[in-house]
PDB file of C-alpha atoms in Angstrom:
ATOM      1  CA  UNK A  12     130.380  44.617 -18.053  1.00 41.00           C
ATOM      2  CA  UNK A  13     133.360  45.001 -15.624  1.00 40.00           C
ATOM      3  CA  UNK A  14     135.852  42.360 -16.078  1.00 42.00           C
ATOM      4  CA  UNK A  15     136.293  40.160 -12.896  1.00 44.00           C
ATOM      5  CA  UNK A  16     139.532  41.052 -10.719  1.00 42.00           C
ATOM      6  CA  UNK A  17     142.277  38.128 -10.433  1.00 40.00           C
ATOM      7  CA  UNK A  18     141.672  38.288  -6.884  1.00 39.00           C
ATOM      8  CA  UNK A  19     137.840  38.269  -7.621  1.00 45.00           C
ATOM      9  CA  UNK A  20     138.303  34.710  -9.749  1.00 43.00           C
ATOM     10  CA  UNK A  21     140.864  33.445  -7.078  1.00 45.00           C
ATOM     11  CA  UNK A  22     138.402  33.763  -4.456  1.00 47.00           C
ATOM     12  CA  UNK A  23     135.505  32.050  -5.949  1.00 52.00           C
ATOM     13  CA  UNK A  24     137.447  28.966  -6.703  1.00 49.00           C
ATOM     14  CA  UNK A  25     139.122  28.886  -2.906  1.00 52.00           C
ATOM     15  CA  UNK A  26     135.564  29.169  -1.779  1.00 48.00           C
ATOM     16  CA  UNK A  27     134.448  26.649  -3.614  1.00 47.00           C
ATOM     17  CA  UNK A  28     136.752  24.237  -2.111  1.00 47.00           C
ATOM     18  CA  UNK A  29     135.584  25.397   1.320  1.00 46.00           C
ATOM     19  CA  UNK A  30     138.853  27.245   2.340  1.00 53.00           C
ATOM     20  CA  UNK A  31     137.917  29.031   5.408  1.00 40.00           C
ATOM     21  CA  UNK A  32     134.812  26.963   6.450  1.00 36.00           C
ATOM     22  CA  UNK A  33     134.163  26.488   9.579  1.00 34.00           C
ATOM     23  CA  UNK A  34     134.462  22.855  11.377  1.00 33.00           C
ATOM     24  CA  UNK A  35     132.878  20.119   9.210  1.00 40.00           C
ATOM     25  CA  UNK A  36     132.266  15.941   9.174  1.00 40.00           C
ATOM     26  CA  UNK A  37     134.950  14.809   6.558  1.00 37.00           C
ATOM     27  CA  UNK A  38     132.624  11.461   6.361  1.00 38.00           C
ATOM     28  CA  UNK A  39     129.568  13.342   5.603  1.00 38.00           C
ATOM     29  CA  UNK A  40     128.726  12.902   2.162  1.00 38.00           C
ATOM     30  CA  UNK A  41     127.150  16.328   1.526  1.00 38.00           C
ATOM     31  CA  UNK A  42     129.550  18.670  -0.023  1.00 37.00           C
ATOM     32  CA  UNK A  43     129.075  22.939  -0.702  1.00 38.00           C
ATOM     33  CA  UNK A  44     127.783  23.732  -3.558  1.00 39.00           C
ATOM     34  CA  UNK A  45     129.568  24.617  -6.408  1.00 39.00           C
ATOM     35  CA  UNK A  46     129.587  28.022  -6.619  1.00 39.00           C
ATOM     36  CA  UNK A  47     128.964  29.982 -10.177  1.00 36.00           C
ATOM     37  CA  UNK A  48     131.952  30.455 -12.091  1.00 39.00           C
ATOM     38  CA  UNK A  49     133.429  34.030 -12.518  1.00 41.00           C
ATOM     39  CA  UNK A  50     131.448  36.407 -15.085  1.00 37.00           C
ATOM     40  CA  UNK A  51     133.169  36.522 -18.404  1.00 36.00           C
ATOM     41  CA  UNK A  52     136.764  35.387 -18.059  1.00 40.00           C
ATOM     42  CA  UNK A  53     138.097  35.415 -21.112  1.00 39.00           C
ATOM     43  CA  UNK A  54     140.965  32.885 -22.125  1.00 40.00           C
ATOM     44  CA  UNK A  55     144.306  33.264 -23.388  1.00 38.00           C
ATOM     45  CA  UNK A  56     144.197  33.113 -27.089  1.00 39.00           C
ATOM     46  CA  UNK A  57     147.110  30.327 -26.924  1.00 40.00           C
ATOM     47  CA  UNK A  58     145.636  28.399 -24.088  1.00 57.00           C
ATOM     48  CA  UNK A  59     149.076  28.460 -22.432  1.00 77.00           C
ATOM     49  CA  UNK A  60     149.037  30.451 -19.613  1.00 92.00           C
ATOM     50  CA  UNK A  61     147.580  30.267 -16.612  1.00 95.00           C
ATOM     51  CA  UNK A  62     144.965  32.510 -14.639  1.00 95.00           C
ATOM     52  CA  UNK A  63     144.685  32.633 -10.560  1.00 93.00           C
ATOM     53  CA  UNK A  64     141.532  29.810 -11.115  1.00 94.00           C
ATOM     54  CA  UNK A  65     144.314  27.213 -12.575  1.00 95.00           C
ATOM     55  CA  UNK A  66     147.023  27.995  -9.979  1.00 94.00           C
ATOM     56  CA  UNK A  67     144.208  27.994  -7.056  1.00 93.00           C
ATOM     57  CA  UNK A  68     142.707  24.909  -8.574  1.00 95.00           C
ATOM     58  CA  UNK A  69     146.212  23.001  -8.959  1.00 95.00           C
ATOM     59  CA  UNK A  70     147.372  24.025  -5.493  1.00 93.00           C
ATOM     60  CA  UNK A  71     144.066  22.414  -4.425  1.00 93.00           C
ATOM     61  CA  UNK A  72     144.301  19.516  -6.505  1.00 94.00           C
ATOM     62  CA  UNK A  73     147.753  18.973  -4.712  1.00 94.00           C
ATOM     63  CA  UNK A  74     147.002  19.652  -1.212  1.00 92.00           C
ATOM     64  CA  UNK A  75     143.680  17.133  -0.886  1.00 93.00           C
ATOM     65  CA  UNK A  76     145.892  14.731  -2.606  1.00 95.00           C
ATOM     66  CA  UNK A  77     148.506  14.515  -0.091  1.00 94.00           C
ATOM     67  CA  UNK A  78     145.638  14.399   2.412  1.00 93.00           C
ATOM     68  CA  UNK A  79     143.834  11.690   0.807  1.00 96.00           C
ATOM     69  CA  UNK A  80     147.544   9.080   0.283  1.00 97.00           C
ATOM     70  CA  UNK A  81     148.407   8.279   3.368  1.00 96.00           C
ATOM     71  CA  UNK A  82     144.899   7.418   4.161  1.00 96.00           C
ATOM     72  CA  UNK A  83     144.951   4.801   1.159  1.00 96.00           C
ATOM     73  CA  UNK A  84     148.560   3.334   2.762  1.00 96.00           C
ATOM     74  CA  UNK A  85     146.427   1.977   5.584  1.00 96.00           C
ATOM     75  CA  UNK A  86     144.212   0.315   3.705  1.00 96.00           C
ATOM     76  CA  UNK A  87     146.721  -2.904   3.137  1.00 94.00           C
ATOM     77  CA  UNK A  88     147.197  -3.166   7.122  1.00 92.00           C
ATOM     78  CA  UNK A  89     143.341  -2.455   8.360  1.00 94.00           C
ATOM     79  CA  UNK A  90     141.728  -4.741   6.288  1.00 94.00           C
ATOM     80  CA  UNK A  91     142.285  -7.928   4.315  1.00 94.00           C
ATOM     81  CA  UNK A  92     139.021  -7.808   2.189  1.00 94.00           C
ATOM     82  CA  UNK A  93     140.167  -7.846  -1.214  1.00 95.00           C
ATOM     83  CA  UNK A  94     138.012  -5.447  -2.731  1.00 94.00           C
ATOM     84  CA  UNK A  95     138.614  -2.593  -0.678  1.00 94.00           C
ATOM     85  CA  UNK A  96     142.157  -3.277  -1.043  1.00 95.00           C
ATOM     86  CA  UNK A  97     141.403  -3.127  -4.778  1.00 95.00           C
ATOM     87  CA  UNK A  98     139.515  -0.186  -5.211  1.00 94.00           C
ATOM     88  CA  UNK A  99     141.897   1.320  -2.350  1.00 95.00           C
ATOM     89  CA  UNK A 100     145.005   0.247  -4.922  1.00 96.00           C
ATOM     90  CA  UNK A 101     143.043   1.444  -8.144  1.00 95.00           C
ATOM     91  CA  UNK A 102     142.438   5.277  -6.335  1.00 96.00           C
ATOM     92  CA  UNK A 103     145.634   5.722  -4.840  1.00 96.00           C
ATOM     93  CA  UNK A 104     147.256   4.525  -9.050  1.00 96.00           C
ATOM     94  CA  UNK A 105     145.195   7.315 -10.393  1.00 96.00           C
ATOM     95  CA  UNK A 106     145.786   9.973  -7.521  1.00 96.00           C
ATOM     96  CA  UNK A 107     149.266   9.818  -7.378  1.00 97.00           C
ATOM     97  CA  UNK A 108     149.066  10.697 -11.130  1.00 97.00           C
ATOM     98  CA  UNK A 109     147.399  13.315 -10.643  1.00 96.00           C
ATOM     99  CA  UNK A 110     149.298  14.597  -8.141  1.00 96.00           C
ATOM    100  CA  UNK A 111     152.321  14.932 -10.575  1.00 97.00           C
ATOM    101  CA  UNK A 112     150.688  16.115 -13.225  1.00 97.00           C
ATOM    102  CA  UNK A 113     149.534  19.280 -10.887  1.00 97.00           C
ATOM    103  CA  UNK A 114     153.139  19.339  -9.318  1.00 96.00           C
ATOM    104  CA  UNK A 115     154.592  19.865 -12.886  1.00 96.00           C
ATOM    105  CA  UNK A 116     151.751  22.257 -14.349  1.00 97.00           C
ATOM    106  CA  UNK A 117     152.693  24.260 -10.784  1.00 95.00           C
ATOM    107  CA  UNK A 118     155.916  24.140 -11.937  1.00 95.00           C
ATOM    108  CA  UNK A 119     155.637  25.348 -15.206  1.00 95.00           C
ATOM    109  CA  UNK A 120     153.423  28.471 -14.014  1.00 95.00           C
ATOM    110  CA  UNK A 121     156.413  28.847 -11.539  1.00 93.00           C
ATOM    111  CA  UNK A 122     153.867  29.112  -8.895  1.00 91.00           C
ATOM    112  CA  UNK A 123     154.819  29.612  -5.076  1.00 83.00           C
ATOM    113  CA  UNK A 124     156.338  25.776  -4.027  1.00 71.00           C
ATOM    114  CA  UNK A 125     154.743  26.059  -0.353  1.00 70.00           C
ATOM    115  CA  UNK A 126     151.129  24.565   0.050  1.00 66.00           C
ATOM    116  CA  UNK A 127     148.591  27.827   0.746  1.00 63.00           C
ATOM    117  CA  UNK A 128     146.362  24.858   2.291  1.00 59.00           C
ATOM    118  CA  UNK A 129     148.631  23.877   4.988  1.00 60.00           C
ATOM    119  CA  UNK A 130     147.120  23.114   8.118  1.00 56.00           C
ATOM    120  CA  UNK A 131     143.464  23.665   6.878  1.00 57.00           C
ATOM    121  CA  UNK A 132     140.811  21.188   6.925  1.00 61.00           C
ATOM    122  CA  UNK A 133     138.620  21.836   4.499  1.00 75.00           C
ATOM    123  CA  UNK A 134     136.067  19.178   2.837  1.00 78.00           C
ATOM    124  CA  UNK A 135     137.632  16.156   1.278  1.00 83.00           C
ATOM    125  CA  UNK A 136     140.640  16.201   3.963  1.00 89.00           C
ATOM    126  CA  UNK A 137     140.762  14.209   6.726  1.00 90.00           C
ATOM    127  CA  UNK A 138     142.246  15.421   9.604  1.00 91.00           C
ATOM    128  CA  UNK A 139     144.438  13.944  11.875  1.00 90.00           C
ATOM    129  CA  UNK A 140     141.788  13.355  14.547  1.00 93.00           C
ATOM    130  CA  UNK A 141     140.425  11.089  11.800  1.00 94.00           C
ATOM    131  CA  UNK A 142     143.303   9.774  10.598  1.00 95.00           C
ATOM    132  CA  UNK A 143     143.904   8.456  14.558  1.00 95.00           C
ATOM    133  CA  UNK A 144     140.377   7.149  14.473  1.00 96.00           C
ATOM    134  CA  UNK A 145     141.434   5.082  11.092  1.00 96.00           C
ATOM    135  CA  UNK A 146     144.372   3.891  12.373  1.00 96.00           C
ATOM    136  CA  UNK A 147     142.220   2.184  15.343  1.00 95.00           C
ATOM    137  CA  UNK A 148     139.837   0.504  13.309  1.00 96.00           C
ATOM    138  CA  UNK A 149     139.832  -2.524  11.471  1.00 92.00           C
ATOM    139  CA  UNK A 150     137.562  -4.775   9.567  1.00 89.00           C
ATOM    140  CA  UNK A 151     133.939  -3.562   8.964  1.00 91.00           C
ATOM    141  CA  UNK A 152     134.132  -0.313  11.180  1.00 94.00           C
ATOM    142  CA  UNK A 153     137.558   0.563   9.130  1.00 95.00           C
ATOM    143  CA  UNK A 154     135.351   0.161   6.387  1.00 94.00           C
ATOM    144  CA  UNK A 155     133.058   2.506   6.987  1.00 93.00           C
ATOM    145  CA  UNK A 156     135.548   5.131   8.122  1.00 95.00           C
ATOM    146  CA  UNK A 157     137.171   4.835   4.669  1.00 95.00           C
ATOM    147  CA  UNK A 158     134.664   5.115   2.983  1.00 95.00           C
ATOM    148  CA  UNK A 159     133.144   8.059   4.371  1.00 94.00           C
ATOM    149  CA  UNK A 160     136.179   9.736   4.250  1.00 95.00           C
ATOM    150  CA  UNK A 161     137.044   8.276   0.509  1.00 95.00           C
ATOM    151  CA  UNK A 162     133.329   9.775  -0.830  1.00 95.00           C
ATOM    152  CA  UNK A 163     133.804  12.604   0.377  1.00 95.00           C
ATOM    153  CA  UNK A 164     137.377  12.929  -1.165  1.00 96.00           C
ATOM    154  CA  UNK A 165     136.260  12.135  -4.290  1.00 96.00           C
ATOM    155  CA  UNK A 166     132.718  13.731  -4.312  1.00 95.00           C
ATOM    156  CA  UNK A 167     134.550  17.479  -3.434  1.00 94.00           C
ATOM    157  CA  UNK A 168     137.294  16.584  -6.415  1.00 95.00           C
ATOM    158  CA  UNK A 169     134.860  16.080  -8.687  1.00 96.00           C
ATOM    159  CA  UNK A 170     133.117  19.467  -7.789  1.00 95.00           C
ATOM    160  CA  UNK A 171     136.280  21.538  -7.738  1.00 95.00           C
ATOM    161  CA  UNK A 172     137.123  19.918 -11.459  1.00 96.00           C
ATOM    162  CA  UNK A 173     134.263  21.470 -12.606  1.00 95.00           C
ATOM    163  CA  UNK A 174     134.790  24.878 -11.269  1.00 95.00           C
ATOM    164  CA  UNK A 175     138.270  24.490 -12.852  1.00 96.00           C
ATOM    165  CA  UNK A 176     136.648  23.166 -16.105  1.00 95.00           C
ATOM    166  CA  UNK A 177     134.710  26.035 -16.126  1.00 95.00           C
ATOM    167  CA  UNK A 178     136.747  29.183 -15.221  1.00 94.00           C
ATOM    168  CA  UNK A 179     140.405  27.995 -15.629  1.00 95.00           C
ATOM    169  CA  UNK A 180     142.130  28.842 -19.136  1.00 95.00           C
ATOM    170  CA  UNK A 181     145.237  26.775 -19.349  1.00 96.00           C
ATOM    171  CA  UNK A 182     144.840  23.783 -21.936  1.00 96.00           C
ATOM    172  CA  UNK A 183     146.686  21.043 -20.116  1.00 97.00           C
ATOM    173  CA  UNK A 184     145.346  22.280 -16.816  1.00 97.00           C
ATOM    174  CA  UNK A 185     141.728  22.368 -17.719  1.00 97.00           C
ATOM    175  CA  UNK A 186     142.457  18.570 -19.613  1.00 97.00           C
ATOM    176  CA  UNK A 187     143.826  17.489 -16.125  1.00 98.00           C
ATOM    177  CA  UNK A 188     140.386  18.616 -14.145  1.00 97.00           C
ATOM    178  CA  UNK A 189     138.511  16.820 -16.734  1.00 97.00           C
ATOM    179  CA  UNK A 190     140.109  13.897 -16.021  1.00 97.00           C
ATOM    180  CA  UNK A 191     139.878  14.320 -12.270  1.00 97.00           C
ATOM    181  CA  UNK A 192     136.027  14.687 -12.440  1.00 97.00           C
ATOM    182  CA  UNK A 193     136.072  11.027 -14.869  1.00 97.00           C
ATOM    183  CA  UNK A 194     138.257   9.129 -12.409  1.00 96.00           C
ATOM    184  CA  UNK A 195     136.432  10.612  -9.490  1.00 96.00           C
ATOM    185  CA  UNK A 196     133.139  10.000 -10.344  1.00 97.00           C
ATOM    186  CA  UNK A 197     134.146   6.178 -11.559  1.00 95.00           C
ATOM    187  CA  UNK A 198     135.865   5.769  -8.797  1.00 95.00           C
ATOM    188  CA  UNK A 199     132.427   6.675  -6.436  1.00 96.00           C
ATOM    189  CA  UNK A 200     130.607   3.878  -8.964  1.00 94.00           C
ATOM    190  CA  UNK A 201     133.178   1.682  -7.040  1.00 92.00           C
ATOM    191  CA  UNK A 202     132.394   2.954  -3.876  1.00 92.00           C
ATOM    192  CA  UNK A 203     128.687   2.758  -4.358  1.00 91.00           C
ATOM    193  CA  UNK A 204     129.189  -1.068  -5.830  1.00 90.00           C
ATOM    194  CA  UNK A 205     130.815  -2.193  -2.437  1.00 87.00           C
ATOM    195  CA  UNK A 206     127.666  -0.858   0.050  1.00 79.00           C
ATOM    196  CA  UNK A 207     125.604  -2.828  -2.378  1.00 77.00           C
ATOM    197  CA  UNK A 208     127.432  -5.540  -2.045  1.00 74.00           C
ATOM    198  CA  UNK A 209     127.887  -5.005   2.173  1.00 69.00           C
ATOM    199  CA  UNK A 210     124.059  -4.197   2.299  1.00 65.00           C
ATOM    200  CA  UNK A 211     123.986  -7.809   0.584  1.00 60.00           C
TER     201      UNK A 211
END
């Protein structure tokens, strides 16, 4: 069976994460599918070095990130509910972890230091249309604008961690995207806890 191009295994993973997508509702809660990981990639025998699906999933990793932050900085000033401001503390803890982790495993693979995602909006970003709407709102309809935009952060993370866990090769890289896909999908728990508890 032919062995799978870099470029071949790059691709998948971008279009996973819906690079190149056409316009989409960053608070719909429907993400792409994930698509099926490359045929027969073969890891490095160390575990050490990194294939184009670890450096295309960090880059990712990095660029929804910095996206998602300064959408969790509002939360303190749009709302004075304390759980949001909770769960908005607890995500924003967790993601800025993240974040370094995937800016040092970048910088070990001495990958390219600009973002290849700049100025796309892909699922799980919000855009700065959005980001004006959020900055409007407060109370309830804030509310609901985060956490559109939060589930569909997190729900997208959690898919592209699973691509990664499935195609990428690099040890710590691959332990990172597991963890992404735990917080994430705890982190939705907390989302789905607070509509119960707004549904009443």
């Amino acid at each position: 069976m032919r062995q799978p191009t870099a470029s071949t295994v790059l691709i998948a993973v971008l279009l996973v994460a819906g690079c190149g997508v056409g316009p989409r509702d960053a608070a719909s809660t429907t993400t792409p599918p994930v698509a099926a990981p490359p045929a027969t990639t073969a890891p490095t025998p160390t575990g050490t070095a990194f294939n184009p699906t670890d450096i295309a999933w960090l880059q990712l990793t990095v660029a929804m990130t910095e996206r998602l932050l300064p959408v969790l900085d509002l939360v303190p000033v749009r709302t004075t509910d304390p759980a949001w401001r909770q769960t908005a503390t607890q995500v924003a803890t967790t993601r800025r972890a993240d974040l370094d982790r995937a800016r040092r495993l970048l910088a070990d693979a001495a990958a390219p230091t600009t973002n290849p995602h700049e100025g796309h909006d892909m699922p799980g970003m919000v855009t700065a249309q959005e980001m004006t709407a959020l900055r409007a709102a407060s109370g309830q309809s804030f509310h609901r604008l985060l956490a559109g935009h939060l589930r569909a952060h997190l729900a997208q993370s959690v898919r592209v961690a699973a691509a990664e866990q499935q195609s990428g090769v690099q040890s710590a890289t691959v332990a990172l995207a597991a963890a992404v896909a735990r917080n994430g999908t705890a982190d939705l728990e907390r989302l789905n806890r607070l509509d119960r508890v707004a549904a009443g």
